[in-house]
Each structure stands twice: as structure tokens, then as C-alpha cells.
PDB file of C-alpha atoms in Angstrom:
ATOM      1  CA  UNK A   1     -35.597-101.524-215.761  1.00  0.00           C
ATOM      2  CA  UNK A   2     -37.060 -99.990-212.529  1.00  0.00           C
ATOM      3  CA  UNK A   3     -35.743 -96.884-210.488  1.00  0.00           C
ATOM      4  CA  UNK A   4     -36.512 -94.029-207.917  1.00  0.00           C
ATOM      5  CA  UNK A   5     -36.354 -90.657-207.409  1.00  0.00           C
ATOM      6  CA  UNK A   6     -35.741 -90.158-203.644  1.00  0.00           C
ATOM      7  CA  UNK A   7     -35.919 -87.182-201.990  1.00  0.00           C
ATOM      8  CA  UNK A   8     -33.025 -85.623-199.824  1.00  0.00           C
ATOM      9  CA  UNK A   9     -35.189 -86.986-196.750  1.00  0.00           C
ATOM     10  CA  UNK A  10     -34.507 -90.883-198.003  1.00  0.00           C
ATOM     11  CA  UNK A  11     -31.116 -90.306-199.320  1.00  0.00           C
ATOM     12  CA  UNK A  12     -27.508 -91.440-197.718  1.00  0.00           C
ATOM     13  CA  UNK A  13     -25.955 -88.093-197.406  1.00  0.00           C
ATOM     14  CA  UNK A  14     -23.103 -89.447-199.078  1.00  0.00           C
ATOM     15  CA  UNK A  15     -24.591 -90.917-202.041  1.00  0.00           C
ATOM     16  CA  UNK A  16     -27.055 -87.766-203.175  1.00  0.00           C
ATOM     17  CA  UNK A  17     -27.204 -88.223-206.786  1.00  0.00           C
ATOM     18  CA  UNK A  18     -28.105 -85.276-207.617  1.00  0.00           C
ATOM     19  CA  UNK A  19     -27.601 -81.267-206.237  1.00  0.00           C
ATOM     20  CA  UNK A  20     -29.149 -80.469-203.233  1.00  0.00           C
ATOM     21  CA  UNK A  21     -28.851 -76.979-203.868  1.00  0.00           C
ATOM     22  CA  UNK A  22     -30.506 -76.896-207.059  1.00  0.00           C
ATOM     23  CA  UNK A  23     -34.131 -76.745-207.824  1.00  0.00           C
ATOM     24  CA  UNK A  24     -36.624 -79.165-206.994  1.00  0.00           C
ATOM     25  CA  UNK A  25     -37.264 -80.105-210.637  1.00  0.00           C
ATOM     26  CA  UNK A  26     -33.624 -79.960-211.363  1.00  0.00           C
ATOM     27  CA  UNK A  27     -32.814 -83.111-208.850  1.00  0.00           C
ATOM     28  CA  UNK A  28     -35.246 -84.870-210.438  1.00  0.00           C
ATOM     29  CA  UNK A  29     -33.306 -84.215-214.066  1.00  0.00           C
ATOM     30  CA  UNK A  30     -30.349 -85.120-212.430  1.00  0.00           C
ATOM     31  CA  UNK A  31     -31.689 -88.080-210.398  1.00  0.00           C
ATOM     32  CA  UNK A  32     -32.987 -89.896-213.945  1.00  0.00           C
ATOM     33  CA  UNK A  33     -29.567 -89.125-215.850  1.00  0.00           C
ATOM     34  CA  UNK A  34     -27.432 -90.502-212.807  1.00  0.00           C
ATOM     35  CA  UNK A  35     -29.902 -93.486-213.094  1.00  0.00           C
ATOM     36  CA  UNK A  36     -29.037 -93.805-216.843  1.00  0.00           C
ATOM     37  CA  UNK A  37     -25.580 -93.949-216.611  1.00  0.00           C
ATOM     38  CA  UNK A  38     -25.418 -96.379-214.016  1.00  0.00           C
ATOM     39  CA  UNK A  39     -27.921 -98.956-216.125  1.00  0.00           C
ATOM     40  CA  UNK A  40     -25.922 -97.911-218.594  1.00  0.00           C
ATOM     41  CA  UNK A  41     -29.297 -97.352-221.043  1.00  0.00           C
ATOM     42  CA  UNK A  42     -30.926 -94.368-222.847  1.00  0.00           C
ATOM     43  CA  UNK A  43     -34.555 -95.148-221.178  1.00  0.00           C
ATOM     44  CA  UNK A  44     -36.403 -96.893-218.133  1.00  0.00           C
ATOM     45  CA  UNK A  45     -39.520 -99.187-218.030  1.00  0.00           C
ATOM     46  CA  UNK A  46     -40.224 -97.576-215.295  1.00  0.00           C
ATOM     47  CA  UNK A  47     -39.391 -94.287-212.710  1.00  0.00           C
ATOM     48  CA  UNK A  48     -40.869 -94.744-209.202  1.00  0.00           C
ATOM     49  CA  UNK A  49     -41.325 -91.587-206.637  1.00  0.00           C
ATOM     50  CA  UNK A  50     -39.711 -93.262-203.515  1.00  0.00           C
ATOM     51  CA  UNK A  51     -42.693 -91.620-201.312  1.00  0.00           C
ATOM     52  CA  UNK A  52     -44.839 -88.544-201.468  1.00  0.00           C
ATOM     53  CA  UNK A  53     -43.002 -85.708-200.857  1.00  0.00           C
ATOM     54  CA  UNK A  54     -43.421 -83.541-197.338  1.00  0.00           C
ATOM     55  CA  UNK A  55     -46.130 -81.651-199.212  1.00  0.00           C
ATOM     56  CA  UNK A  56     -48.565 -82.687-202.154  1.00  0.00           C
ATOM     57  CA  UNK A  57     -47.432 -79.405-203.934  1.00  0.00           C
ATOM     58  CA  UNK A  58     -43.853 -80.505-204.333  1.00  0.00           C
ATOM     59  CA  UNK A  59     -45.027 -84.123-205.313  1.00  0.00           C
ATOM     60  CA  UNK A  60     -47.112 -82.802-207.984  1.00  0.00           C
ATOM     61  CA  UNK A  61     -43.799 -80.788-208.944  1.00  0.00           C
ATOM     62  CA  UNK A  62     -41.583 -84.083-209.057  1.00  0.00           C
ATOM     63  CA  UNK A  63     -45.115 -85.801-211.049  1.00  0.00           C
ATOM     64  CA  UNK A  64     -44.710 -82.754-213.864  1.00  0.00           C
ATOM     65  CA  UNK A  65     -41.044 -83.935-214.481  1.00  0.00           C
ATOM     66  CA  UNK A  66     -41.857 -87.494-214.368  1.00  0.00           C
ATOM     67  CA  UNK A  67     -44.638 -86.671-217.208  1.00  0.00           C
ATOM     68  CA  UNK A  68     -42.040 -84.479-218.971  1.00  0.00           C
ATOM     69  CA  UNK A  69     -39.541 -87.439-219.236  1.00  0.00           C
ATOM     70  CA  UNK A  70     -42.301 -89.932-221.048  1.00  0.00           C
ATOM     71  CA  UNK A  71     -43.472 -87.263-223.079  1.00  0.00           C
ATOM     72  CA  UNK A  72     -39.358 -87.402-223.934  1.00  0.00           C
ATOM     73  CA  UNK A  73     -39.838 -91.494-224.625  1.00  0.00           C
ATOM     74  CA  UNK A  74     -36.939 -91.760-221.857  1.00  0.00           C
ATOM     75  CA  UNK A  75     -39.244 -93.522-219.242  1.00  0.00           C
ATOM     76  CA  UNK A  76     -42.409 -95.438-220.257  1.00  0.00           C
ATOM     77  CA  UNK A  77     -44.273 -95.865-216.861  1.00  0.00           C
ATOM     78  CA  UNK A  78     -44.237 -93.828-213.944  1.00  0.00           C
ATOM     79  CA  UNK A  79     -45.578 -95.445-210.376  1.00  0.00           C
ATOM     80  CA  UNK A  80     -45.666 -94.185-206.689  1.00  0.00           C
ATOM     81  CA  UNK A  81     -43.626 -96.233-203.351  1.00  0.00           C
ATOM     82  CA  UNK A  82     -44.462 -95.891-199.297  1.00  0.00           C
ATOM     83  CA  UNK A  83     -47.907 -94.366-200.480  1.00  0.00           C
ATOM     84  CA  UNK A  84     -50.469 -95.738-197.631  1.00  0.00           C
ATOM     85  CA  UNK A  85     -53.156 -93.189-197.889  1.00  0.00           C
ATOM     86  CA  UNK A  86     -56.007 -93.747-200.702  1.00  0.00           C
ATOM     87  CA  UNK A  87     -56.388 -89.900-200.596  1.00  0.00           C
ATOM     88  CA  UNK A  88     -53.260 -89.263-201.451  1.00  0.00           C
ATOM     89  CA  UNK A  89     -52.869 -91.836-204.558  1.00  0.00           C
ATOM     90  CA  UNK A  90     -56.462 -90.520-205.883  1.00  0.00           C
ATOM     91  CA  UNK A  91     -55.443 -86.962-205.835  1.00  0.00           C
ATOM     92  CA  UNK A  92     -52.891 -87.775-207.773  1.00  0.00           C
ATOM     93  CA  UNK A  93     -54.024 -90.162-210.197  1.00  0.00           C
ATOM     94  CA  UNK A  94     -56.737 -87.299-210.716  1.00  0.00           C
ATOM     95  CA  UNK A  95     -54.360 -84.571-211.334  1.00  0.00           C
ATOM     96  CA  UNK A  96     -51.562 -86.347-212.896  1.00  0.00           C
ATOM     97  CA  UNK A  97     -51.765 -86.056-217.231  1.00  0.00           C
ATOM     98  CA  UNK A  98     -49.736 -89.388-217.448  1.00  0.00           C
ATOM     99  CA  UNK A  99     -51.385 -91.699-214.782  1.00  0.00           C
ATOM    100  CA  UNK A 100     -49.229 -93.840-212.380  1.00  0.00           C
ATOM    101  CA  UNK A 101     -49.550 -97.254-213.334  1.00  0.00           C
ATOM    102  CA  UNK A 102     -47.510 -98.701-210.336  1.00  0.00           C
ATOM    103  CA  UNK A 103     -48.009 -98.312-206.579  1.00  0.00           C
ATOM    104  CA  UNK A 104     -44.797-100.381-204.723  1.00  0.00           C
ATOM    105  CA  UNK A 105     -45.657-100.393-201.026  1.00  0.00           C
ATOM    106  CA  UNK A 106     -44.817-102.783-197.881  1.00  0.00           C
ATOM    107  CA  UNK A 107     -47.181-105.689-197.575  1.00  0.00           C
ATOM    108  CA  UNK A 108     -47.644-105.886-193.780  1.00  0.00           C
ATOM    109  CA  UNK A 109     -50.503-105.890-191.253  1.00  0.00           C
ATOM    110  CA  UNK A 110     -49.540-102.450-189.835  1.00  0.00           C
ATOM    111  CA  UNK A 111     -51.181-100.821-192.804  1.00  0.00           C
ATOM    112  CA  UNK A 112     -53.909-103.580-193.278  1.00  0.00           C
ATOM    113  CA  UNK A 113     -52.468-105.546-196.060  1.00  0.00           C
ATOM    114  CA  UNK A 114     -53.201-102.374-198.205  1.00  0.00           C
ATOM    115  CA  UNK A 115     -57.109-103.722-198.962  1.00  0.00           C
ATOM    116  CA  UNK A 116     -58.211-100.799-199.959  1.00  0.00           C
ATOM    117  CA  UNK A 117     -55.698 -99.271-202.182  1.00  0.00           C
ATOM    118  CA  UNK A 118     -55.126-102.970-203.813  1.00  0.00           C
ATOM    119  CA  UNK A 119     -59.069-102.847-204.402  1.00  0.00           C
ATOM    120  CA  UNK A 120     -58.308 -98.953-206.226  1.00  0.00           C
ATOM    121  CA  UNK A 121     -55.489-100.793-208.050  1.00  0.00           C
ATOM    122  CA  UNK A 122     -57.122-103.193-209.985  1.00  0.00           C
ATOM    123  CA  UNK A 123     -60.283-100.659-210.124  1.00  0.00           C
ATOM    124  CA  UNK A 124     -57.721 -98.022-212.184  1.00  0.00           C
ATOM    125  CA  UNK A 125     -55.146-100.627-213.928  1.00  0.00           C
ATOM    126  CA  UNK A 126     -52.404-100.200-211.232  1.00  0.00           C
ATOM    127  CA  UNK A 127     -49.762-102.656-210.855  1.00  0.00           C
ATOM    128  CA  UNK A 128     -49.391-103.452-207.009  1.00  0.00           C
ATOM    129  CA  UNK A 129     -46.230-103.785-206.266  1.00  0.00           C
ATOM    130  CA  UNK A 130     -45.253-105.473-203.030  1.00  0.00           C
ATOM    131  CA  UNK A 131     -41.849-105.210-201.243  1.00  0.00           C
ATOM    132  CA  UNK A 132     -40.837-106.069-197.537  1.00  0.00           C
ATOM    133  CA  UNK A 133     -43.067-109.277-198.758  1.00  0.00           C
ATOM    134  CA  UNK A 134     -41.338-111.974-196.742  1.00  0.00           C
ATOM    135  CA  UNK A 135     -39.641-109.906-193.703  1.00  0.00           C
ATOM    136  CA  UNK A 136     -42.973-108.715-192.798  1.00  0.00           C
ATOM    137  CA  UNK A 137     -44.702-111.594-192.710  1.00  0.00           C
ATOM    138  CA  UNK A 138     -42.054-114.152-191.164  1.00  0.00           C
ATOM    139  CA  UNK A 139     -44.536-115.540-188.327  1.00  0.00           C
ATOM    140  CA  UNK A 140     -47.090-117.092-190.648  1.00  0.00           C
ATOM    141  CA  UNK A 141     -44.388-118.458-193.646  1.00  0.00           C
ATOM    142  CA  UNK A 142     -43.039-120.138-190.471  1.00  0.00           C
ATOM    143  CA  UNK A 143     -46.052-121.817-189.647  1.00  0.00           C
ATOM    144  CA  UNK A 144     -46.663-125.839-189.690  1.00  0.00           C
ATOM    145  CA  UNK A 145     -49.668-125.215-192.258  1.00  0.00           C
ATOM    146  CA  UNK A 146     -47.955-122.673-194.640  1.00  0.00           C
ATOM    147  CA  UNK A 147     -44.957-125.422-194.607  1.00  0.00           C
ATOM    148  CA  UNK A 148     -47.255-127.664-195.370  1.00  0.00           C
ATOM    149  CA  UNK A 149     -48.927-126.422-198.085  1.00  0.00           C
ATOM    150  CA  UNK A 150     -45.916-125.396-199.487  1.00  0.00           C
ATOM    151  CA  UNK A 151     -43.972-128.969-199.652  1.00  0.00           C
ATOM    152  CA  UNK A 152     -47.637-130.180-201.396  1.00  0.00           C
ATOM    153  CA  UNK A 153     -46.810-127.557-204.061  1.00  0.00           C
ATOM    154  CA  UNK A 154     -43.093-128.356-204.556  1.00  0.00           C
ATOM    155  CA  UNK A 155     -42.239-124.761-203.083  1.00  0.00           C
ATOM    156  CA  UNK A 156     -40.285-123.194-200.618  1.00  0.00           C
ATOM    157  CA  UNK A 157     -42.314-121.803-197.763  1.00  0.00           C
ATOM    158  CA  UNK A 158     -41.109-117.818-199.581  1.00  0.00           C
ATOM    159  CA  UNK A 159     -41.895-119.004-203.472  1.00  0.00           C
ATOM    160  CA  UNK A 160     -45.300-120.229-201.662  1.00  0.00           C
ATOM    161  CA  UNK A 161     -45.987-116.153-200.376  1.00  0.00           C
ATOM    162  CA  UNK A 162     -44.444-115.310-203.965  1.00  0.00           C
ATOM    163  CA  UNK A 163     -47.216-117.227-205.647  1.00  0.00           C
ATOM    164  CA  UNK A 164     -49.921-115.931-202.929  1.00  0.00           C
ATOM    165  CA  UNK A 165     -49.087-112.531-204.296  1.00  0.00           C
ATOM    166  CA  UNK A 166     -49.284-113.375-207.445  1.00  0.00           C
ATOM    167  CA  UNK A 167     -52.523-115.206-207.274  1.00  0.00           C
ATOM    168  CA  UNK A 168     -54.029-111.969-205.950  1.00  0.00           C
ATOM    169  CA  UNK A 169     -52.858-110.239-209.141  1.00  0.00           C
ATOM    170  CA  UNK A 170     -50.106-108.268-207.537  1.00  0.00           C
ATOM    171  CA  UNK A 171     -46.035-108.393-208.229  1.00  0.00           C
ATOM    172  CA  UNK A 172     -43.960-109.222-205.284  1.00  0.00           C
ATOM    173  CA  UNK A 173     -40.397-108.045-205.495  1.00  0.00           C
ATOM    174  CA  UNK A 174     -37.526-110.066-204.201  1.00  0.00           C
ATOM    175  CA  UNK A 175     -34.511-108.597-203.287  1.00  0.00           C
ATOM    176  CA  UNK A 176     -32.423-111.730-202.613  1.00  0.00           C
ATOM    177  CA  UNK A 177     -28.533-111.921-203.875  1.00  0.00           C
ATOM    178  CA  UNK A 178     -29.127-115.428-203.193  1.00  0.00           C
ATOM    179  CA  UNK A 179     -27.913-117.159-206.511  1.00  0.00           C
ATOM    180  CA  UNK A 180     -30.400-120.162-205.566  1.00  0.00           C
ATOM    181  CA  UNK A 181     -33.222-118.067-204.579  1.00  0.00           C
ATOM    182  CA  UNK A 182     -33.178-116.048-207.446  1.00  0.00           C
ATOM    183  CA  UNK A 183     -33.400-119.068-209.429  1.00  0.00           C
ATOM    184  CA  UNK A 184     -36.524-119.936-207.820  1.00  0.00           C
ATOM    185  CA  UNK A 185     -38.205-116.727-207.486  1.00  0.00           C
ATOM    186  CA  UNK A 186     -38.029-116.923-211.524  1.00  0.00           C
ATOM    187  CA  UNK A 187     -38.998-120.338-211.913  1.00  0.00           C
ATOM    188  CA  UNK A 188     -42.485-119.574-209.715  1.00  0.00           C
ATOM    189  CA  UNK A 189     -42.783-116.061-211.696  1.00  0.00           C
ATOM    190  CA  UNK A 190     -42.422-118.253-215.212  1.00  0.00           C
ATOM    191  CA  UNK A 191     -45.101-120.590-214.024  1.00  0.00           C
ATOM    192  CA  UNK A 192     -47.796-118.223-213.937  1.00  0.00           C
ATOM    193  CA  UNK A 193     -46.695-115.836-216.874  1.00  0.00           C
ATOM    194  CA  UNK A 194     -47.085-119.572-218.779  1.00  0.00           C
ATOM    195  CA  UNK A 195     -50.637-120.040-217.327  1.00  0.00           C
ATOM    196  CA  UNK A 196     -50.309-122.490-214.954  1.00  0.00           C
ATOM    197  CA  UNK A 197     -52.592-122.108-211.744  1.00  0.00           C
ATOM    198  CA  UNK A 198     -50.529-122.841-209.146  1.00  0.00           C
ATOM    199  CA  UNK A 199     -53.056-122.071-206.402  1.00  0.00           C
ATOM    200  CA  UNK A 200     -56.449-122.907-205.846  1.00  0.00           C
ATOM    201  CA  UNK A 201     -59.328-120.132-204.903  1.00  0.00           C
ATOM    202  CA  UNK A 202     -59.018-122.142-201.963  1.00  0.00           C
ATOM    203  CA  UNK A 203     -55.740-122.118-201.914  1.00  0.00           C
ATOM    204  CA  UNK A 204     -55.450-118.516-201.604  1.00  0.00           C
ATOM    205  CA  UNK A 205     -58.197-118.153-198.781  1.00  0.00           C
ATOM    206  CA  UNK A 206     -56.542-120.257-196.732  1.00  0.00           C
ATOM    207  CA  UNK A 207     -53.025-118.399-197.069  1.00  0.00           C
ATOM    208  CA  UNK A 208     -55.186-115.243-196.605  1.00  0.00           C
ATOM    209  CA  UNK A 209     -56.437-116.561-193.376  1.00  0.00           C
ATOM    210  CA  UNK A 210     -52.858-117.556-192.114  1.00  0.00           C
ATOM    211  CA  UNK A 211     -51.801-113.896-192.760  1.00  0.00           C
ATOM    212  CA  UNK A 212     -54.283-112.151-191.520  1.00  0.00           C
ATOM    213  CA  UNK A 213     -55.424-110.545-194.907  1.00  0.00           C
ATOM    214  CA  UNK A 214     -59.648-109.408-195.357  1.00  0.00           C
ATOM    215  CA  UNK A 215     -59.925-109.760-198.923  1.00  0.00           C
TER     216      UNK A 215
END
């Protein structure tokens, strides 16, 4: 189980799950137990800052409630979203007590395919988590070769960018309602958590090439 804080700057005005008069650190109490009740558990996996907040003070001050709440064995990982900035994510992985052990961000050519902060990933033990994995990157998983290479594989051409990502040791997420889809976004996750290497080094270069990506 996976959630977010958001901050009244991300959140539907009508859906603020929490006070927006109260406290800083208050929201964020609110924010978790509104999260629990609608998972309808007593812990999460794993709490997610949507994005820094507007200033690296208050983010630390969201950080020391996320810490509180493991320390209270009602979350057991805390991560970081929309965080493009290395300096950023290192001043906080410095001065957080509990280190974040996700960092969910788009995958997309705008911020450079996130090279360097996947690099300080696996460097600190970070999952990478990808989102806006297949929207971003339509051109390419429309291309003749990526089709290609994904009917050789028995894929789709979006379980073939699925299995890119996980090649490269990251976690794409999928947000398809698409009964079908979700079946297959499983069956390619199952595949590599049983061992199989679906991709080649070569493989990957090429897709890397298609993309864009400097790895």
C-alpha cells in the first residue's frame, strides 16, 4: 500500500483531506488517518511527499512527521514524488533520521530521463519510481523498431517500456483501469521478480537509443 501527502497547492479544493486551517504538521496527521480509513488498514508500505514543499523548511517539517509515523510502525517506508533537483533529494536524504527509500518522478526527456538522480538512486538504495512512463514517451513506443522488438518478445509495445524500466532496475507504475492491461502489466512484473531476463544488455541499449536516454 502506497499513498501521498499533498500539499494544499496539489489538492482539488473540494477533496482537501485534511484542515487547511490547521498546522502544517497537523495536515499531515490528518492526511495519513484519512488515507487509513479509505484503505481501510492500520499501516502503509509506504507514504510519499507528493513534491517538495514551496520551501525546504516546511518539507523538512512534513519529513519530521513522516519519521514520527514509522517510529509509530504505522508506515514502513517513506519516499519523495516531482523531485527533479539532485540538491534537493541530497539535502534531504542528509538531514532526514529515517532516509527516503523511494523517489517517484516523471520519466520524460524534459528533465533528462532523470540520469543523474537514477545514478544517486542506486548509489543510496533508492527505489526509482517512474510514473507518466508511457504518455511521455508515446513517439518512440510507436516506432516500427520498438514494435518490432516488442512482437520478438511476445509483448505489447507498453509491457516492452515496462520491462525497459525494469531492466534498468527501476519500478514503473501503471495506472491503467484496463482489466486486460493490468493483467499484463503483472504478468511482465512476475517474469522478472521469477528471474527471467527478459532483455538483453543489448536489448536495453537499443531501447535506450530509441528514447533518447544517456545511460
Amino acid at each position: 500500500l502506497q499513498t501521498k501527502f499533498t500539499s494544499l497547492d496539489g489538492q482539488d479544493p473540494n477533496k482537501i483531506p485534511y484542515d487547511e486551517l490547521e498546522m502544517l504538521e497537523e495536515q499531515v496527521e490528518q492526511s495519513l488517518a484519512k488515507s487509513l480509513e479509505n484503505l481501510q488498514s492500520d499501516y502503509i508500505d509506504s507514504l510519499v511527499m507528493h513534491s517538495p514543499m514551496r520551501s525546504y523548511e516546511e518539507t523538512l517539517r512534513v519529513w519530521r512527521v513522516f519519521e514520527s509515523f514509522v517510529e509509530e510502525n504505522k508506515v514502513r517506508q517513506l519516499g519523495l514524488a516531482n523531485c527533479y533537483d539532485q540538491k534537493t533529494f541530497l539535502r534531504l536524504y542528509e538531514d532526514s533520521h529515517i532516509k527516503p527509500k523511494v523517489l517517484q518522478n516523471r520519466f520524460y526527456s524534459q528533465s533528462g530521463f532523470d540520469s543523474e538522480l537514477r545514478d544517486l538512486c542506486d548509489a543510496y538504495g533508492v527505489t526509482y519510481q517512474s510514473f507518466w512512463t508511457l504518455s511521455a514517451n508515446r513517439e518512440a513506443i510507436k516506432s516500427h523498431e520498438w514494435k518490432a522488438m516488442a512482437l520478438n518478445k511476445n509483448l505489447t509495445p507498453q509491457t516492452l517500456m515496462y520491462a525497459y524500466m525494469m531492466s534498468l532496475g527501476h519500478t514503473p507504475l501503471s495506472g491503467t483501469t484496463d482489466v486486460t492491461h493490468m493483467k499484463e502489466d503483472v504478468d511482465i512484473m512476475m517474469r522478472f521478480q521469477n528471474g527471467e531476463e527478459v532483455l538483453s544488455k543489448d536489448d536495453v541499449e537499443t531501447l535506450s537509443s530509441l528514447l533518447g536516454v544517456q545511460e
